[in-house]
CSV table of C-alpha atoms in Angstrom, one decimal:
chain,number,residue,atom,x,y,z
L,1,UNK,CA,0.0,0.0,0.0
L,2,UNK,CA,1.5,3.3,-1.1
L,3,UNK,CA,1.9,6.0,1.5
L,4,UNK,CA,2.9,9.6,0.8
L,5,UNK,CA,4.6,11.8,3.4
L,6,UNK,CA,5.1,15.5,2.7
L,7,UNK,CA,7.6,18.0,4.0
L,8,UNK,CA,6.7,20.5,6.7
L,9,UNK,CA,5.0,23.9,6.7
L,10,UNK,CA,6.8,26.8,5.1
L,11,UNK,CA,6.6,30.6,5.5
L,12,UNK,CA,7.8,32.5,2.5
L,13,UNK,CA,8.2,36.1,1.4
L,14,UNK,CA,6.4,37.4,-1.6
L,15,UNK,CA,8.6,36.9,-4.7
L,16,UNK,CA,10.5,34.0,-3.4
L,17,UNK,CA,10.1,30.3,-4.2
L,18,UNK,CA,9.0,27.2,-2.2
L,19,UNK,CA,9.8,23.6,-2.8
L,20,UNK,CA,7.6,20.9,-1.3
L,21,UNK,CA,8.6,17.3,-1.2
L,22,UNK,CA,6.4,14.1,-1.3
L,23,UNK,CA,8.1,10.9,-0.3
L,24,UNK,CA,6.4,7.6,-1.3
L,25,UNK,CA,6.8,4.3,0.5
L,26,UNK,CA,5.3,1.0,-0.5
L,27,UNK,CA,4.5,0.1,-4.1
L,28,UNK,CA,6.8,0.9,-7.0
L,29,UNK,CA,7.4,4.6,-7.3
L,30,UNK,CA,8.0,4.7,-11.0
L,31,UNK,CA,4.9,2.8,-11.8
L,32,UNK,CA,2.4,5.6,-11.0
L,33,UNK,CA,2.0,9.3,-11.6
L,34,UNK,CA,2.0,11.9,-8.8
L,35,UNK,CA,-0.3,14.9,-9.0
L,36,UNK,CA,-0.2,18.1,-7.0
L,37,UNK,CA,-3.4,19.8,-5.8
L,38,UNK,CA,-3.7,22.9,-3.7
L,39,UNK,CA,-6.4,24.3,-1.5
L,40,UNK,CA,-6.5,27.9,-0.4
L,41,UNK,CA,-8.0,28.7,3.0
L,42,UNK,CA,-11.8,28.0,2.9
L,43,UNK,CA,-11.6,27.2,-0.8
L,44,UNK,CA,-11.9,24.1,-3.0
L,45,UNK,CA,-9.4,21.8,-4.7
L,46,UNK,CA,-7.2,23.0,-7.6
L,47,UNK,CA,-5.1,20.7,-9.7
L,48,UNK,CA,-1.6,22.1,-10.4
L,49,UNK,CA,0.3,19.5,-12.3
L,50,UNK,CA,1.5,15.9,-12.4
L,51,UNK,CA,4.6,13.9,-13.1
L,52,UNK,CA,5.1,10.4,-14.5
L,53,UNK,CA,8.3,9.4,-12.8
L,54,UNK,CA,9.1,6.5,-15.1
L,55,UNK,CA,9.0,8.9,-18.1
L,56,UNK,CA,10.2,12.0,-16.3
L,57,UNK,CA,7.3,13.9,-18.0
L,58,UNK,CA,5.4,16.6,-16.2
L,59,UNK,CA,2.2,18.4,-17.2
L,60,UNK,CA,1.0,21.6,-15.7
L,61,UNK,CA,-2.3,23.5,-15.3
L,62,UNK,CA,-2.3,26.5,-17.6
L,63,UNK,CA,-2.8,28.8,-14.6
L,64,UNK,CA,0.6,27.8,-13.2
L,65,UNK,CA,2.6,27.4,-16.4
L,66,UNK,CA,5.9,29.1,-16.1
L,67,UNK,CA,5.7,29.3,-12.2
L,68,UNK,CA,5.6,25.6,-11.2
L,69,UNK,CA,8.1,22.9,-11.7
L,70,UNK,CA,7.4,19.3,-10.7
L,71,UNK,CA,10.2,16.8,-10.6
L,72,UNK,CA,10.8,13.3,-9.3
L,73,UNK,CA,13.8,11.5,-7.9
L,74,UNK,CA,13.4,7.8,-8.5
L,75,UNK,CA,16.4,6.9,-6.3
L,76,UNK,CA,14.6,8.3,-3.2
L,77,UNK,CA,11.0,7.8,-4.4
L,78,UNK,CA,10.3,11.5,-3.8
L,79,UNK,CA,8.4,14.0,-5.9
L,80,UNK,CA,8.9,17.7,-5.6
L,81,UNK,CA,6.8,20.7,-6.5
L,82,UNK,CA,8.5,24.1,-6.7
L,83,UNK,CA,6.4,27.2,-7.1
L,84,UNK,CA,8.2,30.5,-7.8
L,85,UNK,CA,7.3,34.2,-7.7
L,86,UNK,CA,5.1,33.6,-4.7
L,87,UNK,CA,2.3,36.0,-3.9
L,88,UNK,CA,-0.1,36.2,-1.0
L,89,UNK,CA,-2.7,34.4,-3.1
L,90,UNK,CA,-0.5,31.3,-3.1
L,91,UNK,CA,-1.1,30.8,0.6
L,92,UNK,CA,-2.6,27.3,0.7
L,93,UNK,CA,-2.3,23.7,1.7
L,94,UNK,CA,-0.4,21.8,-1.0
L,95,UNK,CA,-1.2,18.1,-1.5
L,96,UNK,CA,0.5,15.4,-3.5
L,97,UNK,CA,-1.6,12.4,-4.5
L,98,UNK,CA,-1.0,9.1,-6.4
L,99,UNK,CA,-2.9,8.9,-9.7
L,100,UNK,CA,-4.5,5.5,-9.5
L,101,UNK,CA,-6.3,3.0,-11.6
L,102,UNK,CA,-5.5,1.3,-14.9
L,103,UNK,CA,-7.0,0.4,-18.2
L,104,UNK,CA,-10.2,2.2,-19.2
L,105,UNK,CA,-11.0,3.5,-15.7
L,106,UNK,CA,-8.2,5.4,-14.2
L,107,UNK,CA,-7.1,8.8,-13.0
L,108,UNK,CA,-8.5,9.1,-9.5
L,109,UNK,CA,-6.3,10.3,-6.7
L,110,UNK,CA,-5.6,7.8,-4.0
L,111,UNK,CA,-3.8,8.0,-1.6
L,112,UNK,CA,-3.0,11.6,-0.7
L,113,UNK,CA,-0.2,13.1,1.3
L,114,UNK,CA,-1.0,14.8,4.5
L,115,UNK,CA,-0.7,18.3,3.0
L,116,UNK,CA,1.9,21.1,3.4
L,117,UNK,CA,0.8,24.6,4.5
L,118,UNK,CA,2.6,27.3,2.6
L,119,UNK,CA,2.1,30.8,3.9
L,120,UNK,CA,3.2,33.7,1.8
L,121,UNK,CA,3.6,36.9,3.9
L,122,UNK,CA,5.9,39.9,4.1
Y,1,UNK,CA,-14.6,20.3,-18.5
Y,2,UNK,CA,-16.4,22.2,-15.8
Y,3,UNK,CA,-18.1,20.5,-12.8
Y,4,UNK,CA,-20.9,22.1,-10.9
Y,5,UNK,CA,-22.1,20.7,-7.6
Y,6,UNK,CA,-25.3,21.4,-5.9
Y,7,UNK,CA,-26.1,22.4,-3.3
Y,8,UNK,CA,-23.1,24.2,-2.1
Y,9,UNK,CA,-24.0,23.4,1.4
Y,10,UNK,CA,-26.8,21.5,3.2
Y,11,UNK,CA,-27.9,20.9,6.8
Y,12,UNK,CA,-29.1,17.4,7.7
Y,13,UNK,CA,-29.7,15.3,10.7
Y,14,UNK,CA,-28.2,12.0,11.7
Y,15,UNK,CA,-30.1,9.3,9.9
Y,16,UNK,CA,-31.2,11.5,7.0
Y,17,UNK,CA,-30.8,10.4,3.4
Y,18,UNK,CA,-28.5,12.9,1.7
Y,19,UNK,CA,-28.1,13.5,-2.1
Y,20,UNK,CA,-25.4,15.6,-3.7
Y,21,UNK,CA,-25.4,16.4,-7.4
Y,22,UNK,CA,-22.5,17.0,-9.8
Y,23,UNK,CA,-23.1,18.2,-13.3
Y,24,UNK,CA,-20.5,18.2,-16.0
Y,25,UNK,CA,-20.3,20.8,-18.8
Y,26,UNK,CA,-20.0,18.0,-21.4
Y,27,UNK,CA,-20.5,14.2,-21.3
Y,28,UNK,CA,-17.9,12.3,-19.4
Y,29,UNK,CA,-19.4,8.8,-19.6
Y,30,UNK,CA,-18.8,7.3,-16.1
Y,31,UNK,CA,-15.5,8.9,-15.6
Y,32,UNK,CA,-16.2,10.6,-12.2
Y,33,UNK,CA,-14.8,10.2,-8.7
Y,34,UNK,CA,-16.1,11.5,-5.3
Y,35,UNK,CA,-14.1,12.5,-2.3
Y,36,UNK,CA,-14.8,13.3,1.3
Y,37,UNK,CA,-12.7,15.9,3.1
Y,38,UNK,CA,-12.8,16.7,6.8
Y,39,UNK,CA,-11.4,19.9,8.3
Y,40,UNK,CA,-7.6,19.9,8.4
Y,41,UNK,CA,-7.4,16.5,6.6
Y,42,UNK,CA,-6.5,15.4,3.1
Y,43,UNK,CA,-9.4,14.4,0.8
Y,44,UNK,CA,-10.3,10.7,0.9
Y,45,UNK,CA,-11.5,8.8,-2.1
Y,46,UNK,CA,-15.0,7.4,-1.7
Y,47,UNK,CA,-16.1,6.4,-5.2
Y,48,UNK,CA,-14.6,6.1,-8.7
Y,49,UNK,CA,-16.0,5.2,-12.1
Y,50,UNK,CA,-19.1,7.0,-10.9
Y,51,UNK,CA,-20.4,4.1,-8.8
Y,52,UNK,CA,-17.6,1.9,-7.7
Y,53,UNK,CA,-17.1,2.0,-3.9
Y,54,UNK,CA,-13.5,2.3,-2.8
Y,55,UNK,CA,-12.4,-0.5,-0.5
Y,56,UNK,CA,-13.1,0.2,3.1
Y,57,UNK,CA,-15.8,2.9,2.4
Y,58,UNK,CA,-19.1,2.2,4.2
Y,59,UNK,CA,-21.9,0.8,2.0
Y,60,UNK,CA,-24.2,3.7,3.0
Y,61,UNK,CA,-22.3,5.7,0.4
Y,62,UNK,CA,-23.3,5.2,-3.2
Y,63,UNK,CA,-22.8,6.9,-6.5
Y,64,UNK,CA,-24.8,6.9,-9.7
Y,65,UNK,CA,-25.0,8.6,-13.1
Y,66,UNK,CA,-23.4,8.9,-16.4
Y,67,UNK,CA,-23.0,11.4,-19.2
Y,68,UNK,CA,-23.4,14.8,-17.5
Y,69,UNK,CA,-25.4,14.2,-14.4
Y,70,UNK,CA,-24.1,12.3,-11.3
Y,71,UNK,CA,-25.2,11.9,-7.7
Y,72,UNK,CA,-23.6,10.9,-4.4
Y,73,UNK,CA,-26.0,9.5,-1.9
Y,74,UNK,CA,-25.6,8.8,1.8
Y,75,UNK,CA,-28.4,6.5,2.7
Y,76,UNK,CA,-28.4,7.2,6.5
Y,77,UNK,CA,-26.2,10.1,7.6
Y,78,UNK,CA,-23.8,9.3,10.4
Y,79,UNK,CA,-22.0,11.8,12.7
Y,80,UNK,CA,-18.7,11.0,11.0
Y,81,UNK,CA,-20.1,11.9,7.6
Y,82,UNK,CA,-20.3,15.7,8.3
Y,83,UNK,CA,-17.7,16.9,5.9
Y,84,UNK,CA,-17.2,18.5,2.5
Y,85,UNK,CA,-17.6,16.4,-0.6
Y,86,UNK,CA,-16.0,17.0,-4.0
Y,87,UNK,CA,-16.5,15.4,-7.4
Y,88,UNK,CA,-13.7,15.1,-9.9
Y,89,UNK,CA,-13.8,14.3,-13.6
Y,90,UNK,CA,-11.6,11.5,-15.0
Y,91,UNK,CA,-12.7,11.7,-18.6
Y,92,UNK,CA,-10.2,14.0,-20.1
Y,93,UNK,CA,-6.9,14.7,-18.3
Y,94,UNK,CA,-4.7,16.5,-17.8
Y,95,UNK,CA,-6.1,18.8,-16.6
Y,96,UNK,CA,-8.2,17.3,-13.9
Y,97,UNK,CA,-11.0,19.4,-12.6
Y,98,UNK,CA,-13.0,19.3,-9.3
Y,99,UNK,CA,-16.4,20.5,-8.4
Y,100,UNK,CA,-16.6,23.4,-6.0
Y,101,UNK,CA,-17.6,21.2,-3.1
Y,102,UNK,CA,-20.7,20.6,-1.0
Y,103,UNK,CA,-20.5,21.1,2.7
Y,104,UNK,CA,-22.7,18.8,4.8
Y,105,UNK,CA,-23.5,20.3,8.2
Y,106,UNK,CA,-25.4,19.2,11.2
Y,107,UNK,CA,-28.9,20.5,11.5
C-alpha cells in the first residue's frame, strides 16, 4: 500500500520560491504518476500538475505554467513541487496524490499526502 | 470540463438520506470520482468510475449517473459523515477538474 509523506510547513516572502517534497513508500514509485493539488483557505481543490516518474514527463495546469516545476527522484521515491514568484494568493495547503487505476477507468487520486501549508507573507 | 455541484451546502440530521449532485459541462461517460474531506485533513477517495465504492468505504455511500449528471447518496447520515464532498472528472486529463464542493453540516 502506497503512503505519501510530505515536507513540513513553510513561511515565505512574496517573490520567493518554495519547494515541497512528497516521499512515497510501498509500491513501485516509477509505476504511477503523482499529482499536486492545492487548497487555499476555505476554498476548493485546484489541480496544479502531475509527473510520471518513469518517463520524467510533467504536465501543468495552464494557470501555473511558467511558475511551477514538478520533478521526481526515482532513487529516493520522492516527488517535488516548486512554485516560484510567490504572492499572497499562493497561501494554501499543497497536497500530493497518487494517480490510481489502470485500463479504461483510471485517474482518481488515492492515496493523498497529509498536506503542506505554505504561507506567503511579508 | 467544468463541474458544478449542488447544493453548495446543506444541513441534515443523523439518519437522514442525503443526495449531492454533480453536473459536467460535457458528457464524461462514467469517468467521475467522489471525495470526502474533513477539516484539516486530506481528501479521501469514496467512489470512482461513478459508482464503484473504494475499498473500506461504508456501504451507506453510493454513486450513480453517467454522461453529464451524477449523484452521491448517503443513505443514512452518520456523525462522522459531516464533511465537504467533491466530485472530480476523470474523462479527459490532464487537466483534472473538481467540483466546487458541498459542505454537509449538522442540522
